[in-house]
Short mmCIF file of C-alpha atoms in Angstrom, two decimals:
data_model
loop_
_atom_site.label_atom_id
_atom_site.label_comp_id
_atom_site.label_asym_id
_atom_site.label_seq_id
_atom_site.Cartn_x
_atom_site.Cartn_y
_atom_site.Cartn_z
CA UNK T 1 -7.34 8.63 34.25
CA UNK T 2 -9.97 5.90 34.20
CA UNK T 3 -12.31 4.56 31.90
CA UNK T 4 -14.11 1.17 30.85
CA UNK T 5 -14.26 0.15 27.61
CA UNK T 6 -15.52 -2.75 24.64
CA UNK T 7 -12.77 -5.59 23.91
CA UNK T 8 -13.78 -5.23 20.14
CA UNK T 9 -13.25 -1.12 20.65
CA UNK T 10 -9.95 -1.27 22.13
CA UNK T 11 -8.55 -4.17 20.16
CA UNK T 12 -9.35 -2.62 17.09
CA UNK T 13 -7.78 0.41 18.17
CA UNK T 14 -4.49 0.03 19.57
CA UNK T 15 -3.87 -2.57 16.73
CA UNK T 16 -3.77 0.31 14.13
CA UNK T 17 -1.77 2.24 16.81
CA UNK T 18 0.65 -0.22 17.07
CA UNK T 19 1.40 -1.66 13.48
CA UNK T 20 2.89 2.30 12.94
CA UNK T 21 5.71 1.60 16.07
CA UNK T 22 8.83 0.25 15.06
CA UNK T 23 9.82 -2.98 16.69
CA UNK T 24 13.46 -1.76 17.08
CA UNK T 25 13.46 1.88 18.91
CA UNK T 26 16.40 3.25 20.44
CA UNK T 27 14.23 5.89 21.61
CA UNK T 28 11.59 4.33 24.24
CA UNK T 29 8.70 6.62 24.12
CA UNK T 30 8.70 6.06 20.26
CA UNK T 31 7.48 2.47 21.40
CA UNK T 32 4.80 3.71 23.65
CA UNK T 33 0.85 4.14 22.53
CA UNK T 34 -0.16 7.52 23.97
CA UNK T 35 -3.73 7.39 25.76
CA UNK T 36 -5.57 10.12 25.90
CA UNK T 37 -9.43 9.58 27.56
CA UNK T 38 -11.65 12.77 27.48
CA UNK T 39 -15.46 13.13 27.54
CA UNK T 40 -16.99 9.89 25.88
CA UNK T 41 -14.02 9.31 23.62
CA UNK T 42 -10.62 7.59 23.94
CA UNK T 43 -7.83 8.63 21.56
CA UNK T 44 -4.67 6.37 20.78
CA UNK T 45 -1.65 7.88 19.22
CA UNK T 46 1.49 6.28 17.96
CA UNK T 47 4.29 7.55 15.95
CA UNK T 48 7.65 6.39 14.14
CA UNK T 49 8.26 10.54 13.65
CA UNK T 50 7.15 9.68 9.49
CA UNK T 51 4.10 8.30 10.49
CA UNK T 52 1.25 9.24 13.06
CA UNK T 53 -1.76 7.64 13.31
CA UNK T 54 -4.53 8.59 15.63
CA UNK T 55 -7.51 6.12 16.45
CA UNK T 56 -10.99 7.07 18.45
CA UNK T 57 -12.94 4.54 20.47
CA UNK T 58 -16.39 5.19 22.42
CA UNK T 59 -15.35 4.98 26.02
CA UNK T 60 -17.04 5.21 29.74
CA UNK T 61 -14.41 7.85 31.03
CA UNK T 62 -14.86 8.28 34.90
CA UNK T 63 -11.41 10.51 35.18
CA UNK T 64 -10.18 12.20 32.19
CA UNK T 65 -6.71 11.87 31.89
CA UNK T 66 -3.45 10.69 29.62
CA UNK T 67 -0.44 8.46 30.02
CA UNK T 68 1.69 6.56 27.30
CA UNK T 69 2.43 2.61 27.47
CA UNK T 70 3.68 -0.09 25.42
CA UNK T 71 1.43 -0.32 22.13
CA UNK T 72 2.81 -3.59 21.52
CA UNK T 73 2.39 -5.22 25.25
CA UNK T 74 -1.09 -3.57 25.21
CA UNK T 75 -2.14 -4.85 21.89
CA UNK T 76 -0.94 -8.67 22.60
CA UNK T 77 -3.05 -8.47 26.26
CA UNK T 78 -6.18 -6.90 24.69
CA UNK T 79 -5.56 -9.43 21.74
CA UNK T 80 -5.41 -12.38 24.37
CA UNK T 81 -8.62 -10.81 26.52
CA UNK T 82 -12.04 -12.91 25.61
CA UNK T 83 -14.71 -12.16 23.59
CA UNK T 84 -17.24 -8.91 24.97
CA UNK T 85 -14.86 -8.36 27.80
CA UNK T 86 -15.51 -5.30 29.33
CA UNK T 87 -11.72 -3.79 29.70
CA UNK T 88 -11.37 -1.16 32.54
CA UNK T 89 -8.34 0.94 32.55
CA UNK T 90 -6.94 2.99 34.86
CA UNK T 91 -3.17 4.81 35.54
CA UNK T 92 -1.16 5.74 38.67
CA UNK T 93 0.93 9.05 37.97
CA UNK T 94 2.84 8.50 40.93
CA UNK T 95 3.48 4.85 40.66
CA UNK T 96 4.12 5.31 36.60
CA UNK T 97 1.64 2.37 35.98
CA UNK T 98 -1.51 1.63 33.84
CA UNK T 99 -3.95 -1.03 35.72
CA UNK T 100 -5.82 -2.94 32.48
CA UNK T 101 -8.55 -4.92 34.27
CA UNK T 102 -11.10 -7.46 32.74
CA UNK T 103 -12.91 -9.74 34.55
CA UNK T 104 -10.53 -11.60 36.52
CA UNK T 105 -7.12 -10.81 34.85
CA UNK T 106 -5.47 -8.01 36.11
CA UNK T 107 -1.82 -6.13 34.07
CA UNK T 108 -0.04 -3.58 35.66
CA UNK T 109 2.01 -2.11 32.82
CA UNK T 110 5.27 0.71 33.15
CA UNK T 111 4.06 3.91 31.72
CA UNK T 112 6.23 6.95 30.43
CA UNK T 113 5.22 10.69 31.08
CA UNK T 114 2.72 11.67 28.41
CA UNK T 115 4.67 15.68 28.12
CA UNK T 116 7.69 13.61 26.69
CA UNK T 117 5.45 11.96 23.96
CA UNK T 118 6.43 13.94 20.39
CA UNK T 119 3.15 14.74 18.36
CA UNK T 120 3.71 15.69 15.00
CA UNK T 121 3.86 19.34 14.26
CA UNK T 122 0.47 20.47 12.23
CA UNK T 123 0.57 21.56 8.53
CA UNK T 124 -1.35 23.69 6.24
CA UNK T 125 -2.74 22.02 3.79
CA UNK T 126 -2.55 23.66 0.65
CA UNK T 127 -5.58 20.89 -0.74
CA UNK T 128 -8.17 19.36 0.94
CA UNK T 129 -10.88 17.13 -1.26
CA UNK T 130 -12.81 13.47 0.12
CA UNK T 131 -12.44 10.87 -1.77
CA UNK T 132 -14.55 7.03 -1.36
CA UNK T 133 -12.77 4.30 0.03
CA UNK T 134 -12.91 2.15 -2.65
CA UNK T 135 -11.58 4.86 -5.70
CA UNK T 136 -8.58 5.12 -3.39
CA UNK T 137 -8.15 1.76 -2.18
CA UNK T 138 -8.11 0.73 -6.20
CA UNK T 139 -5.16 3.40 -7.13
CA UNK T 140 -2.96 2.53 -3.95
CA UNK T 141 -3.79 -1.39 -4.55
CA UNK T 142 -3.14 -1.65 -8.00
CA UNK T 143 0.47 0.56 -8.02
CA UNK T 144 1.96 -0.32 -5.02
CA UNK T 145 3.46 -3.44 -6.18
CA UNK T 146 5.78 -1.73 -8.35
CA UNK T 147 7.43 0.60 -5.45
CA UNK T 148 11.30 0.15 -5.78
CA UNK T 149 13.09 -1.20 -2.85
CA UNK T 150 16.33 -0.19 -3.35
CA UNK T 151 17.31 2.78 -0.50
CA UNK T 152 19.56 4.52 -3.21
CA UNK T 153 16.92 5.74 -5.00
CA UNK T 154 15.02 6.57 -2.12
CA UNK T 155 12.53 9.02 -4.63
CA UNK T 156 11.46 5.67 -6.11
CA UNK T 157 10.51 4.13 -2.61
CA UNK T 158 6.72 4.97 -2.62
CA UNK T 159 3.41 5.90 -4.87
CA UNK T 160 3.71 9.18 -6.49
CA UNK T 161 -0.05 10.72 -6.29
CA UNK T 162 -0.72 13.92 -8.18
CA UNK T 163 -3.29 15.59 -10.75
CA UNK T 164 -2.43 14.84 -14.45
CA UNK T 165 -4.19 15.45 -17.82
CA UNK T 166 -5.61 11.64 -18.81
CA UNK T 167 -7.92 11.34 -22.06
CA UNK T 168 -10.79 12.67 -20.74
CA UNK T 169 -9.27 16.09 -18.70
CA UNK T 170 -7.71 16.08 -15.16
CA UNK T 171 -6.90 12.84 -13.37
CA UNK T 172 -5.76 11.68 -9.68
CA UNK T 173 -2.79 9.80 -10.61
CA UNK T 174 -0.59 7.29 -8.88
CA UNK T 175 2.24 5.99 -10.34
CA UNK T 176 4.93 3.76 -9.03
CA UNK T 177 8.23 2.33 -10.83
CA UNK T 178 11.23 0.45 -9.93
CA UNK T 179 13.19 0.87 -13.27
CA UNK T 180 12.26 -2.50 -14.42
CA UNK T 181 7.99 -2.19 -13.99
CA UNK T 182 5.66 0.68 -13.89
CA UNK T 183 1.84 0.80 -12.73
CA UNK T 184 -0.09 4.25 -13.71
CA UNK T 185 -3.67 4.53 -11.71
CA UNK T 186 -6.43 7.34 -12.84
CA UNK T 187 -9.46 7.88 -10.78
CA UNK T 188 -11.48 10.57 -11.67
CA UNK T 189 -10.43 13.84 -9.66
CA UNK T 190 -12.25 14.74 -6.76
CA UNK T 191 -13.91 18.46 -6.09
CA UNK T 192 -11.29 20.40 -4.31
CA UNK T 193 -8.09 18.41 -5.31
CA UNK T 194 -6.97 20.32 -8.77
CA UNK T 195 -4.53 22.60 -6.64
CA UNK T 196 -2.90 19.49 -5.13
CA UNK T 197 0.79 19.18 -5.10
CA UNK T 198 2.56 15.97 -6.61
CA UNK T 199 3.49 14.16 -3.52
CA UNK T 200 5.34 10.92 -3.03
CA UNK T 201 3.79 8.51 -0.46
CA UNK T 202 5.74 6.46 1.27
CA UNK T 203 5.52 2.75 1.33
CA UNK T 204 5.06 1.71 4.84
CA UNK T 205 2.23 5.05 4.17
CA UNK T 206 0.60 3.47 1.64
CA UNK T 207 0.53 -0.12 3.96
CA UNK T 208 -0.98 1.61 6.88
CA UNK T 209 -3.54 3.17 4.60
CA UNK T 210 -4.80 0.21 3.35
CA UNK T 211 -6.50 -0.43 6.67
CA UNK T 212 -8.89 2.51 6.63
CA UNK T 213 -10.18 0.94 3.00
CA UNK T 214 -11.72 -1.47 3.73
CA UNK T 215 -15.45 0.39 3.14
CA UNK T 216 -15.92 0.92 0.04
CA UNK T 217 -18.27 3.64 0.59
CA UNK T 218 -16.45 5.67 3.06
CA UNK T 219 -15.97 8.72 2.66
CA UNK T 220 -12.04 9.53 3.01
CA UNK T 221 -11.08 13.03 3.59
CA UNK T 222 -7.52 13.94 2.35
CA UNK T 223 -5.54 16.64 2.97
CA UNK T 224 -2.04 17.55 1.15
CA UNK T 225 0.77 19.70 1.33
CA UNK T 226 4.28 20.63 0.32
CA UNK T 227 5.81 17.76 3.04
CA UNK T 228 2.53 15.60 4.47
CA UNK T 229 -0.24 13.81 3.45
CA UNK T 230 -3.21 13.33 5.54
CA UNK T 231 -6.45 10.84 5.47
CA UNK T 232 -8.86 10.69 7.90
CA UNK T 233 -12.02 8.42 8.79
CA UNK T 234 -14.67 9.83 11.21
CA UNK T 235 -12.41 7.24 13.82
CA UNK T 236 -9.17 7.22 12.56
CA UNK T 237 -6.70 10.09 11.44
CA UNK T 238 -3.13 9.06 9.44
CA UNK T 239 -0.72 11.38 8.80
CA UNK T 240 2.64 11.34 7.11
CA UNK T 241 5.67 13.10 5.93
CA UNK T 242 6.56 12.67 2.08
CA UNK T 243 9.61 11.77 0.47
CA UNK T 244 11.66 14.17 0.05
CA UNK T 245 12.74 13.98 -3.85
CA UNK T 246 11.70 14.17 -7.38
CA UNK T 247 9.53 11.76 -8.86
CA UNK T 248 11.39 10.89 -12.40
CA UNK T 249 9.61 11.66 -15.69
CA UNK T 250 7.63 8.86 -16.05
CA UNK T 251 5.71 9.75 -18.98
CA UNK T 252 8.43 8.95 -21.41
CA UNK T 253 9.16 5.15 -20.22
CA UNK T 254 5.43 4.47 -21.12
CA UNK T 255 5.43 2.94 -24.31
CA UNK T 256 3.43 4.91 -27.59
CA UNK T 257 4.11 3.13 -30.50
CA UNK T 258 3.56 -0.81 -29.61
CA UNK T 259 1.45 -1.86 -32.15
CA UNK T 260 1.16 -5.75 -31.50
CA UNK T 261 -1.36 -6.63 -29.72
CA UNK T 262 -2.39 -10.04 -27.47
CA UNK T 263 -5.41 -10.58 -25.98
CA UNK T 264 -5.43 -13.49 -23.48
CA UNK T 265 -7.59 -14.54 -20.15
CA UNK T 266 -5.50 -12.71 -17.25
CA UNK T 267 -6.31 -15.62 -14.38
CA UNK T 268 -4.87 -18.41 -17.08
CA UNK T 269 -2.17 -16.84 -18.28
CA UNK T 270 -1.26 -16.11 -14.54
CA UNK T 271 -1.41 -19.71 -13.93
CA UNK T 272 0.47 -21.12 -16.60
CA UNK T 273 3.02 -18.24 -15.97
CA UNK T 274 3.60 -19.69 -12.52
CA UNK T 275 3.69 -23.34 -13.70
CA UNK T 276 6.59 -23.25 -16.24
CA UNK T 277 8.33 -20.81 -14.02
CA UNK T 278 8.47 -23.55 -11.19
CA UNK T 279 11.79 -24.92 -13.17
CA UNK T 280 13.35 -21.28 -13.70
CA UNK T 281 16.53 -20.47 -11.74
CA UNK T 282 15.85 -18.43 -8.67
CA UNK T 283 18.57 -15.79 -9.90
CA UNK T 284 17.23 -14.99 -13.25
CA UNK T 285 12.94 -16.22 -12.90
CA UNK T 286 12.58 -15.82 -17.15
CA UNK T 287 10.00 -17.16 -19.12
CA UNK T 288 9.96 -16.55 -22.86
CA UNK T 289 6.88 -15.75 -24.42
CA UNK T 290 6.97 -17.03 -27.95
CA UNK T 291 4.17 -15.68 -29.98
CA UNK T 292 2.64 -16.68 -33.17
CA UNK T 293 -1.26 -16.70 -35.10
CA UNK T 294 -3.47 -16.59 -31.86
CA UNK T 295 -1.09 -18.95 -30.16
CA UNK T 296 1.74 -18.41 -27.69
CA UNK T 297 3.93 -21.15 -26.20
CA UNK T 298 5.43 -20.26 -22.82
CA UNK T 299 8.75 -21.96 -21.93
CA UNK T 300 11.31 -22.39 -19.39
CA UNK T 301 15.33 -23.42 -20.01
CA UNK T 302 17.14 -23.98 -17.29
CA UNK T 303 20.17 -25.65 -17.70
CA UNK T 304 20.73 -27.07 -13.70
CA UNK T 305 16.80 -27.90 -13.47
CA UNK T 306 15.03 -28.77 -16.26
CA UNK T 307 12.75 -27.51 -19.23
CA UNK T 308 9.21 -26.48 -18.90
CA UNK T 309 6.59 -25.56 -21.63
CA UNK T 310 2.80 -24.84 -21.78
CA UNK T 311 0.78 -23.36 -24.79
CA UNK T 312 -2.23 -21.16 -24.59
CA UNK T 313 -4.77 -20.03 -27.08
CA UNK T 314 -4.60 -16.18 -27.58
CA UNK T 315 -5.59 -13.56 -29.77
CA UNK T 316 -2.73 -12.72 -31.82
CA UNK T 317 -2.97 -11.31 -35.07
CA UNK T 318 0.44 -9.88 -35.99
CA UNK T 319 4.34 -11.03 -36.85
CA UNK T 320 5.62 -13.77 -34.58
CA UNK T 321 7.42 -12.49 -31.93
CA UNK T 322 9.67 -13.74 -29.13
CA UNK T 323 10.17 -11.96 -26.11
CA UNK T 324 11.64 -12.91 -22.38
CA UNK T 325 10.60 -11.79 -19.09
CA UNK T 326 11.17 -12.48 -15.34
CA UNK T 327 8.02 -14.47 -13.99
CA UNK T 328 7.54 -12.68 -11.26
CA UNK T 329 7.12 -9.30 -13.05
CA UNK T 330 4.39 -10.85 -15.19
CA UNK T 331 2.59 -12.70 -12.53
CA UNK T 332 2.06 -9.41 -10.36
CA UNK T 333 1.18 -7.47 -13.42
CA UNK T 334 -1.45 -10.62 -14.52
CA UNK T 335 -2.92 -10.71 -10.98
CA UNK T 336 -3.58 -6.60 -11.31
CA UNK T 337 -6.35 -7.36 -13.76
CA UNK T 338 -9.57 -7.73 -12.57
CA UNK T 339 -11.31 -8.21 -15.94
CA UNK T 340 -11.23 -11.21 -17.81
CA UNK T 341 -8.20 -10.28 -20.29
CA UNK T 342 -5.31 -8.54 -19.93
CA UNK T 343 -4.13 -6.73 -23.16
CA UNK T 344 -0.40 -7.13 -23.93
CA UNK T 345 1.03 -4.58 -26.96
CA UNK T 346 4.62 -5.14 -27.90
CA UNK T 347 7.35 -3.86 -30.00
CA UNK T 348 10.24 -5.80 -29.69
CA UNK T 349 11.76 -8.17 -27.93
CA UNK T 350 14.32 -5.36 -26.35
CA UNK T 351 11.58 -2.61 -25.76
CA UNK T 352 9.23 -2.04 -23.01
CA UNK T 353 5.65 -4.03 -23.40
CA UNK T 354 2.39 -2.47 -22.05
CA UNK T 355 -0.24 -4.38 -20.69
CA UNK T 356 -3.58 -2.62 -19.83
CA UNK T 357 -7.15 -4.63 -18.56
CA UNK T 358 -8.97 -4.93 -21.85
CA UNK T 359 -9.83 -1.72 -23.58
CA UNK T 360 -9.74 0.26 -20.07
CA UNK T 361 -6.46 2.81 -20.14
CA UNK T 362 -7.51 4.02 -16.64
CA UNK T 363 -4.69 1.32 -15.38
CA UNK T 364 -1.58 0.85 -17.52
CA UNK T 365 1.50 -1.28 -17.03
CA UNK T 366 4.95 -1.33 -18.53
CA UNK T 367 7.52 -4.45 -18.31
CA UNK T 368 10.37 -4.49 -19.17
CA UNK T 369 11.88 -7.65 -21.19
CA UNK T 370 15.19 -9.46 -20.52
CA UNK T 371 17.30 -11.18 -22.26
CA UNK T 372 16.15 -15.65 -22.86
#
């Protein structure tokens, strides 16, 4: 094998290729890139055995060939490489090394045999639709904060996408939830996606698929089944397994009957969030929210560090109310909006509150309170 090829082609490449490898691998080929140069094109492929991800680069090829090396060694010499440096690459079989030459630096890298490199088995999809860039960049970006961390509850550990019936007829839903916060996406659904299973994407998934949005005009094809999820670029092709569980009933933690309503500017109320909060107790992060006739009056008490308190101008219209949550839930739910205001409706101070971005209900939220 032997081909020449752009810096800017190859970097961006095998860095997709290898933010999918694991940094700890007890088995070594899982640690390898596998390079595969054909025609005018040269493929990169890399795998954790959830996750493949296959990335196409325009290439000189002189010999058509493949071998499999390090994707992180290759990545950090490629990354080091100057600007418009023509990279020429080349492997021995018999020596098990891959020459990387450009101008005057020259790597000889350890290969592994290409035959022992595992490639995902293929699936049928049961739906295939496209989708732009930007409509799914918006439902992975807006719910993904909310995926659950905790390995118990593994069905919780990633962005459940589906079809569901919104206000207006069928939806493309995500929804993510980690007991104590819940984000619900719609985008309208695409042509092709109403026979879609629900499917539960994994987090380090919905990560690695962030890098493919970054156009919001690109056209995304997705493809779903039973146990994978694929999207795929013109250049670059993810796939994934699923998680293997049942996404909980989510529809009955969303709040129906809150009925007091505040109306404040999202970017401030973020900002005075995170100022009295800088005085909370690590452990416990609450703010109470105490709210009265179009004003509220955040506050901090902690006994070890201090007091805080900051008052805003709101619209409020209803019963006073005091209510207590942890910062940090309400400063990643505040940051979601990108209107102006962010529309809080409450109950109680023990029930769920739902916040939404103005009058839009195509992105909904649901905090829960503790106890202040």
């Amino acid at each position: 094998m032997k081909f020449s090829i752009e810096r800017a082609a190859l970097l961006k490449a095998v860095s997709q290729a290898q933010s999918v490898v694991e940094r700890r691998n007890t088995i070594p080929i899982l640690a390898n890139v596998l390079i595969e140069a054909e025609g005018d094109t040269v493929q990169f492929r890399a795998t954790d055995l959830d996750i493949e991800v296959v990335d196409k680069a325009p290439a000189m090829v002189e010999r058509a060939g493949a071998t499999t090396v390090s994707a992180v060694m290759l990545h950090e010499i490629v990354r080091k490489l100057p600007d418009g440096a023509l990279v020429s690459i080349s492997d021995d079989a018999a020596a098990g090394r891959l020459n990387v030459q450009a101008g005057k630096s020259s790597f000889n890298l350890a290969t592994l045999p290409k035959e022992d490199f595992p490639v995902m088995a293929s699936s049928e999809y049961v739906a295939n639709f496209a989708a732009k860039a930007g409509v799914l960049r918006r439902l992975f970006d807006k719910s993904k904060f909310a995926i659950s961390t905790e390995e118990t509850r593994y069905y919780l550990n990633g962005v459940y996408m589906h079809v569901a019936t919104g206000e207006d007829g069928q939806v493309l839903r995500c929804v993510a939830t980690d007991g104590h916060r819940l984000a619900r996406i719609d985008a309208a659904l695409p042509d092709g996606a109403n026979g879609m299973p629900g499917v539960i994407v994994p987090r380090k998934t919905v990560n690695e698929l962030r890098k493919l949005l970054d156009d919001d005009e690109q056209e995304i094809a997705v493809s779903v089944s039973e146990t994978k999820v694929r999207f795929a670029t013109p250049v670059i092709t993810l796939t994934s397994k699923v998680i293997d569980g049942t996404f909980p009933d989510y529809t009955r933690v969303i709040p129906t009957g809150n009925t007091r309503q505040l109306e404040v500017d999202a970017t401030e109320f973020a900002k005075a969030v995170d100022r009295v909060a800088t005085v909370s107790s690590e452990r416990s992060r609450a703010v109470k929210l105490a709210l009265d006739a179009d004003k509220l009056v955040l506050s901090v008490n902690a006994p070890d560090a201090g007091a805080a308190e900051e008052e805003l101008v709101v619209a409020y219209a209803d019963e006073p109310l005091e209510i207590g949550f942890n910062a940090k839930y309400l400063l990643e739910i505040a940051s979601q909006v990108d209107r102006e205001n962010a529309v809080f409706l409450f109950n109680s101070s023990g029930d769920p509150t739902l916040m939404r971005e103005g009058g839009d209900t195509s992105a909904v939220y649901v905090v829960m309170p503790m106890r202040v």
